[in-house]
CSV table of C-alpha atoms in Angstrom, one decimal:
chain,number,residue,atom,x,y,z
A,1074,MET,CA,-14.5,-2.7,11.0
A,1075,GLN,CA,-15.3,-6.2,9.9
A,1076,THR,CA,-13.5,-8.1,7.2
A,1077,PHE,CA,-15.0,-10.9,5.1
A,1078,PHE,CA,-13.3,-13.3,2.6
A,1079,THR,CA,-16.6,-14.6,1.2
A,1080,LEU,CA,-19.6,-12.7,0.0
A,1081,GLU,CA,-21.9,-12.8,2.9
A,1082,PRO,CA,-25.5,-11.3,2.6
A,1083,GLU,CA,-25.7,-7.9,4.2
A,1084,GLN,CA,-28.4,-7.4,6.8
A,1085,GLN,CA,-29.0,-3.7,6.1
A,1086,ASN,CA,-28.8,-1.3,3.1
A,1087,THR,CA,-25.3,-0.3,2.1
A,1088,ALA,CA,-23.2,2.2,0.2
A,1089,VAL,CA,-20.5,0.3,-1.7
A,1090,ALA,CA,-17.1,1.4,-2.9
A,1091,LEU,CA,-16.0,-0.5,-6.0
A,1092,GLY,CA,-12.3,-1.1,-6.9
A,1093,PHE,CA,-9.1,-2.9,-6.1
A,1094,PHE,CA,-7.7,0.1,-4.3
A,1095,ASP,CA,-4.0,-0.8,-4.4
A,1096,GLY,CA,-2.1,1.9,-2.5
A,1097,VAL,CA,-5.4,3.6,-1.4
A,1098,HIS,CA,-4.1,6.7,-3.2
A,1099,ARG,CA,-5.7,10.2,-3.4
A,1100,GLY,CA,-8.0,9.1,-6.2
A,1101,HIS,CA,-9.1,6.1,-4.2
A,1102,ARG,CA,-9.6,8.2,-1.1
A,1103,ARG,CA,-12.2,10.4,-2.9
A,1104,VAL,CA,-14.2,7.3,-3.7
A,1105,LEU,CA,-13.8,5.8,-0.2
A,1106,GLY,CA,-14.4,9.0,1.6
A,1107,ALA,CA,-17.7,9.6,-0.2
A,1108,THR,CA,-18.7,6.1,0.6
A,1109,ALA,CA,-18.0,6.6,4.3
A,1110,GLN,CA,-20.0,9.8,4.3
A,1111,ALA,CA,-23.1,7.8,3.2
A,1112,ARG,CA,-23.3,6.6,6.8
A,1113,GLU,CA,-25.0,10.0,7.4
A,1114,SER,CA,-27.8,8.9,5.1
A,1115,GLY,CA,-28.3,5.6,7.0
A,1116,LEU,CA,-26.3,3.4,4.7
A,1117,LEU,CA,-23.6,1.0,5.9
A,1118,PRO,CA,-20.2,2.0,4.3
A,1119,VAL,CA,-18.9,-1.1,2.5
A,1120,CYS,CA,-15.8,-1.8,0.3
A,1121,LEU,CA,-16.0,-4.5,-2.3
A,1122,THR,CA,-12.4,-5.4,-3.3
A,1123,PHE,CA,-10.6,-8.6,-4.2
A,1124,SER,CA,-8.1,-10.9,-2.5
A,1125,GLU,CA,-6.0,-11.0,-5.8
A,1126,SER,CA,-5.3,-8.3,-8.3
A,1127,PRO,CA,-7.8,-8.8,-11.2
A,1128,LYS,CA,-5.0,-7.7,-13.6
A,1129,SER,CA,-2.7,-10.4,-12.2
A,1130,VAL,CA,-5.4,-13.1,-12.6
A,1131,ILE,CA,-6.2,-12.0,-16.2
A,1132,ARG,CA,-2.6,-11.7,-17.3
A,1133,GLY,CA,-1.5,-14.9,-15.5
A,1134,THR,CA,1.5,-13.1,-13.9
A,1135,GLU,CA,1.9,-11.7,-10.4
A,1136,LEU,CA,2.0,-7.9,-10.5
A,1137,PRO,CA,3.7,-6.2,-7.6
A,1138,MET,CA,1.6,-4.3,-5.1
A,1139,LEU,CA,2.0,-1.0,-3.3
A,1140,MET,CA,0.4,-2.2,-0.1
A,1141,THR,CA,0.0,-5.4,1.9
A,1142,ALA,CA,-3.6,-6.4,2.7
A,1143,ALA,CA,-3.0,-5.4,6.3
A,1144,ASP,CA,-2.0,-1.9,5.3
A,1145,LYS,CA,-5.0,-1.6,3.0
A,1146,LEU,CA,-7.3,-2.6,5.8
A,1147,ARG,CA,-5.8,-0.1,8.1
A,1148,ALA,CA,-6.3,2.7,5.6
A,1149,LEU,CA,-9.9,1.6,4.9
A,1150,GLU,CA,-10.7,1.6,8.6
A,1151,GLU,CA,-9.2,5.1,9.1
A,1152,ILE,CA,-11.3,6.4,6.2
A,1153,GLY,CA,-14.5,5.1,7.8
A,1154,ILE,CA,-15.3,1.9,5.9
A,1155,GLU,CA,-17.1,-0.5,8.2
A,1156,HIS,CA,-17.3,-3.8,6.1
A,1157,VAL,CA,-14.6,-4.9,3.7
A,1158,PHE,CA,-15.2,-7.9,1.4
A,1159,PHE,CA,-12.1,-9.5,-0.2
A,1160,ALA,CA,-14.0,-11.3,-2.9
A,1161,ASP,CA,-12.5,-14.2,-4.9
A,1162,PHE,CA,-12.1,-12.6,-8.4
A,1163,ARG,CA,-11.7,-16.0,-10.1
A,1164,SER,CA,-15.2,-17.0,-8.9
A,1165,LEU,CA,-16.8,-13.8,-10.2
A,1166,MET,CA,-14.8,-13.1,-13.4
A,1167,HIS,CA,-17.2,-15.1,-15.6
A,1168,LEU,CA,-20.3,-13.3,-14.5
A,1169,ASN,CA,-21.6,-10.9,-17.1
A,1170,ALA,CA,-22.0,-7.3,-16.1
A,1171,ARG,CA,-25.7,-7.4,-15.4
A,1172,ASP,CA,-25.5,-10.6,-13.3
A,1173,PHE,CA,-22.6,-9.2,-11.3
A,1174,PHE,CA,-24.6,-6.0,-10.7
A,1175,LYS,CA,-27.8,-7.8,-9.6
A,1176,ASP,CA,-26.5,-10.9,-7.9
A,1177,VAL,CA,-23.6,-9.4,-6.1
A,1178,LEU,CA,-24.3,-5.7,-5.6
A,1179,VAL,CA,-28.1,-5.6,-5.3
A,1180,ASP,CA,-29.1,-9.1,-3.9
A,1181,THR,CA,-26.1,-9.9,-1.7
A,1182,LEU,CA,-24.7,-6.6,-0.6
A,1183,ARG,CA,-28.0,-4.8,-0.6
A,1184,ALA,CA,-26.4,-1.8,-2.3
A,1185,LYS,CA,-28.5,1.4,-2.5
A,1186,ALA,CA,-25.5,3.7,-3.5
A,1187,LEU,CA,-22.4,2.9,-5.5
A,1188,PHE,CA,-19.1,4.8,-5.6
A,1189,CYS,CA,-16.3,4.2,-8.1
A,1190,GLY,CA,-13.6,5.9,-10.1
A,1191,PHE,CA,-14.0,7.3,-13.6
A,1192,ASN,CA,-12.3,4.2,-15.2
A,1193,TYR,CA,-14.2,1.5,-13.3
A,1194,ARG,CA,-15.0,-1.7,-15.3
A,1195,PHE,CA,-17.0,-4.7,-14.2
A,1196,GLY,CA,-18.3,-8.0,-15.5
A,1197,LYS,CA,-16.9,-10.7,-17.8
A,1198,HIS,CA,-14.1,-9.3,-20.0
A,1199,ALA,CA,-14.6,-6.0,-18.2
A,1200,ALA,CA,-17.5,-5.3,-20.6
A,1201,GLY,CA,-19.3,-3.2,-18.1
A,1202,GLU,CA,-18.3,0.5,-18.2
A,1203,ILE,CA,-19.7,3.7,-16.5
A,1204,LYS,CA,-22.5,4.2,-19.0
A,1205,MET,CA,-23.8,0.7,-18.4
A,1206,LEU,CA,-23.4,1.1,-14.6
A,1207,ARG,CA,-25.5,4.3,-14.7
A,1208,ALA,CA,-28.2,2.6,-16.7
A,1209,LEU,CA,-28.3,-0.4,-14.3
A,1210,CYS,CA,-28.4,2.0,-11.3
A,1211,ASP,CA,-31.4,3.8,-12.9
A,1212,GLU,CA,-33.1,0.5,-13.5
A,1213,PHE,CA,-32.7,-0.8,-10.0
A,1214,GLY,CA,-33.1,2.5,-8.2
A,1215,LEU,CA,-29.5,2.9,-6.9
A,1216,THR,CA,-27.6,6.2,-6.8
A,1217,LEU,CA,-24.1,6.4,-8.4
A,1218,LYS,CA,-21.2,8.7,-7.7
A,1219,VAL,CA,-18.3,8.6,-10.1
A,1220,ALA,CA,-15.1,10.3,-9.0
A,1221,PRO,CA,-13.3,12.3,-11.7
A,1222,PRO,CA,-9.6,11.8,-12.4
A,1223,GLU,CA,-7.3,13.1,-9.6
A,1224,LEU,CA,-4.5,15.0,-11.2
A,1225,ASP,CA,-1.0,15.9,-10.0
A,1226,GLN,CA,1.5,17.8,-12.1
A,1227,GLY,CA,-0.7,17.1,-15.1
A,1228,GLU,CA,-0.7,13.4,-14.6
A,1229,VAL,CA,-3.6,11.2,-13.5
A,1230,VAL,CA,-2.9,9.8,-10.0
A,1231,CYS,CA,-3.0,6.0,-10.3
A,1232,SER,CA,-1.4,2.9,-8.9
A,1233,THR,CA,0.8,2.5,-12.0
A,1234,LEU,CA,2.2,6.0,-11.7
A,1235,ILE,CA,3.0,5.5,-8.0
A,1236,LYS,CA,4.6,2.1,-8.6
A,1237,GLN,CA,6.9,3.8,-11.1
A,1238,LEU,CA,7.8,6.5,-8.6
A,1239,VAL,CA,8.7,3.9,-6.0
A,1240,SER,CA,10.8,2.0,-8.5
A,1241,ASP,CA,12.6,5.2,-9.4
A,1242,GLY,CA,13.3,6.0,-5.7
A,1243,ASN,CA,10.9,9.0,-5.7
A,1244,VAL,CA,9.2,7.9,-2.5
A,1245,ARG,CA,8.5,11.5,-1.4
A,1246,ARG,CA,6.1,12.1,-4.3
A,1247,ALA,CA,4.8,8.5,-4.1
A,1248,ASN,CA,3.9,9.1,-0.5
A,1249,ALA,CA,2.2,12.4,-1.3
A,1250,LEU,CA,0.0,10.7,-4.0
A,1251,MET,CA,-0.9,7.8,-1.7
A,1252,GLY,CA,-1.6,9.9,1.4
A,1253,SER,CA,0.5,7.5,3.4
A,1254,ARG,CA,4.1,6.3,3.5
A,1255,PHE,CA,5.3,3.4,1.5
A,1256,GLY,CA,7.0,0.8,3.6
A,1257,ILE,CA,7.0,-2.6,5.3
A,1258,ALA,CA,6.2,-4.0,8.7
A,1259,GLY,CA,7.8,-7.3,9.8
A,1260,GLU,CA,10.0,-9.3,12.0
A,1261,ILE,CA,13.5,-8.2,12.9
A,1262,ARG,CA,16.0,-10.9,11.8
A,1263,HIS,CA,19.5,-11.8,12.7
A,1264,GLY,CA,22.2,-10.5,10.3
A,1265,ARG,CA,25.9,-10.7,10.0
A,1266,GLN,CA,26.4,-8.3,12.9
A,1267,LEU,CA,28.3,-6.0,10.4
A,1268,GLY,CA,26.5,-2.9,11.6
A,1269,GLN,CA,27.3,-3.8,15.2
A,1270,ARG,CA,31.0,-4.0,14.4
A,1271,LEU,CA,30.8,-0.6,12.6
A,1272,GLY,CA,29.0,1.0,15.5
A,1273,THR,CA,25.9,1.4,13.5
A,1274,PRO,CA,23.7,-1.6,14.5
A,1275,THR,CA,20.9,-2.3,12.1
A,1276,ILE,CA,17.5,-4.0,12.2
A,1277,ASN,CA,17.2,-6.4,9.3
A,1278,GLN,CA,13.9,-7.2,7.6
A,1279,LEU,CA,12.9,-9.2,4.6
A,1280,PRO,CA,10.4,-7.3,2.3
A,1281,ASP,CA,6.9,-8.5,2.0
A,1282,GLU,CA,6.3,-11.0,-0.8
A,1283,GLY,CA,4.3,-9.3,-3.6
A,1284,LEU,CA,5.3,-5.8,-2.6
A,1285,ILE,CA,7.0,-3.7,-5.2
A,1286,SER,CA,10.7,-3.1,-4.5
A,1287,PRO,CA,11.9,0.5,-4.3
A,1288,LYS,CA,15.1,1.6,-6.1
A,1289,TYR,CA,18.1,0.1,-4.4
A,1290,GLY,CA,19.7,2.7,-2.2
A,1291,VAL,CA,19.7,4.5,1.1
A,1292,TYR,CA,16.5,6.3,2.4
A,1293,VAL,CA,15.5,8.3,5.4
A,1294,SER,CA,12.7,6.5,7.2
A,1295,ALA,CA,10.4,6.6,10.1
A,1296,VAL,CA,10.6,3.5,12.3
A,1297,THR,CA,7.9,2.5,14.8
A,1298,LEU,CA,8.8,-0.2,17.2
A,1299,GLU,CA,6.5,-2.6,19.0
A,1300,SER,CA,6.6,-0.3,22.1
A,1301,GLY,CA,5.1,2.5,20.0
A,1302,GLU,CA,8.4,4.5,20.1
A,1303,ARG,CA,9.3,6.2,16.8
A,1304,PHE,CA,12.7,6.9,15.6
A,1305,CYS,CA,14.5,8.3,12.5
A,1306,GLY,CA,16.0,5.6,10.4
A,1307,VAL,CA,18.7,5.3,7.8
A,1308,THR,CA,17.4,2.4,5.7
A,1309,ASN,CA,19.4,0.6,3.0
A,1310,VAL,CA,17.3,-1.3,0.5
A,1311,GLY,CA,19.4,-3.7,-1.5
A,1312,VAL,CA,21.8,-6.6,-1.4
A,1313,LYS,CA,24.9,-5.1,0.4
A,1314,PRO,CA,27.4,-5.3,-2.5
A,1315,THR,CA,30.3,-4.2,-0.2
A,1316,VAL,CA,30.2,-7.5,1.6
A,1317,GLY,CA,29.1,-9.6,-1.4
A,1318,GLY,CA,25.5,-10.0,-0.4
A,1319,THR,CA,22.9,-11.4,-2.8
A,1320,THR,CA,19.6,-11.4,-0.8
A,1321,LEU,CA,17.3,-8.3,-0.9
A,1322,LEU,CA,17.0,-6.9,2.6
A,1323,TRP,CA,15.8,-3.7,4.3
A,1324,GLU,CA,18.5,-2.8,6.8
A,1325,THR,CA,17.8,0.2,9.1
A,1326,TRP,CA,20.1,2.0,11.6
A,1327,MET,CA,18.3,4.2,14.1
A,1328,PRO,CA,21.0,6.8,15.2
A,1329,ARG,CA,19.0,7.9,18.2
A,1330,TYR,CA,18.0,4.4,19.4
A,1331,HIS,CA,20.1,3.2,22.4
A,1332,GLY,CA,17.9,0.4,23.7
A,1333,GLY,CA,18.5,-3.3,23.7
A,1334,GLU,CA,18.4,-6.0,21.0
A,1335,LEU,CA,15.2,-6.2,19.0
A,1336,TYR,CA,15.6,-9.6,17.3
A,1337,GLY,CA,12.3,-11.5,17.0
A,1338,ARG,CA,10.2,-8.4,17.5
A,1339,THR,CA,8.5,-6.4,14.7
A,1340,ALA,CA,9.1,-2.9,13.4
A,1341,ASP,CA,7.2,-0.7,11.0
A,1342,VAL,CA,9.6,1.1,8.6
A,1343,ARG,CA,8.2,3.8,6.3
A,1344,LEU,CA,10.4,5.4,3.7
A,1345,ILE,CA,10.4,9.2,3.7
A,1346,ASP,CA,13.0,10.3,1.1
A,1347,PHE,CA,15.8,9.0,-1.1
A,1348,ILE,CA,19.4,9.8,0.0
A,1349,ARG,CA,21.6,8.0,-2.5
A,1350,GLU,CA,21.9,4.9,-4.7
A,1351,GLU,CA,23.3,1.6,-3.3
A,1352,ARG,CA,27.0,1.2,-4.2
A,1353,LYS,CA,30.0,-0.9,-3.4
A,1354,PHE,CA,32.7,0.6,-1.1
A,1355,GLU,CA,36.4,-0.2,-1.2
A,1356,SER,CA,36.6,-0.8,2.5
A,1357,LEU,CA,34.4,-1.1,5.6
A,1358,GLU,CA,35.9,2.1,6.9
A,1359,ALA,CA,34.7,3.9,3.8
A,1360,LEU,CA,31.3,2.4,4.3
A,1361,LYS,CA,31.1,3.5,7.9
A,1362,GLU,CA,32.1,7.0,7.0
A,1363,GLU,CA,29.3,7.1,4.4
A,1364,ILE,CA,26.8,5.7,6.8
A,1365,LEU,CA,27.5,8.4,9.3
A,1366,LYS,CA,27.3,11.0,6.6
A,1367,ASN,CA,23.9,9.6,5.5
A,1368,ALA,CA,22.7,9.7,9.1
A,1369,GLN,CA,23.3,13.5,9.3
A,1370,THR,CA,21.3,13.9,6.1
A,1371,ALA,CA,18.5,11.6,7.4
A,1372,LEU,CA,18.2,13.4,10.7
A,1373,LYS,CA,18.0,16.8,9.1
A,1374,ILE,CA,15.2,15.6,6.8
A,1375,TYR,CA,13.4,13.7,9.5
A,1376,ASP,CA,13.4,16.5,12.0
A,1377,GLY,CA,12.1,18.9,9.3
A,1378,ILE,CA,9.0,16.9,8.5
A,1379,LYS,CA,8.2,14.4,11.3
């Protein structure tokens, strides 16, 4: 898969998936999967997305994301997208709907087929809606496939719903709606060595900037190390109130890991299920007892679904 951060002219006819695709959830996957299948018709599967959230730009405030750009790219590649364009929304937001369609989709990307969700909007002030998109496709000879709403428990699957689930700690349902696990991948940092003293050594990671924060608490997680080894994790997301912490950290103990120190290396930590809320304990001994109890719960859940 190739990634572009400017709109480069395509050299062959394409099928283009349109959207921001934060979280690459089940609704997004219907759009992207259909786009990838267009390869069978001789069209190059392309995703046109943006480097910044259009909603963030328009509102003038940074909105939290469900996925990093790296995770989004990984998901798009797995689905079968071959070219991804991270366009600059600020440079395109003043184009009217017709100019965006002709200049960007037809002339630059050589689109012959478009794929989008039922609520897709385009052009200046989001004036372009599905009815206009259909008319433009008819005029320029493009095919259009619009994915209907994806429903779960009577609710439309969307990034806003999934963000609320993550904020509430309901990562199990959030993961089911995304089709992947919410989490972070990053460098393992030095901490206070508290876990080492308690006999439960942790890997400490700072969350990605711009990523939505899950509810503070303890989760069962799946941890993949640089070596490719995977372990059950007991991950605390929070500020460690028992020892007076103030910085948001992801701290993960891997009960079955008995290797050496991992400082400076990277780990991929994906949350599987919520165990309990973060709380302050009266003593370190009480904290250790709770951690061991949480580990039993985590291992049972992990072994049941890994």
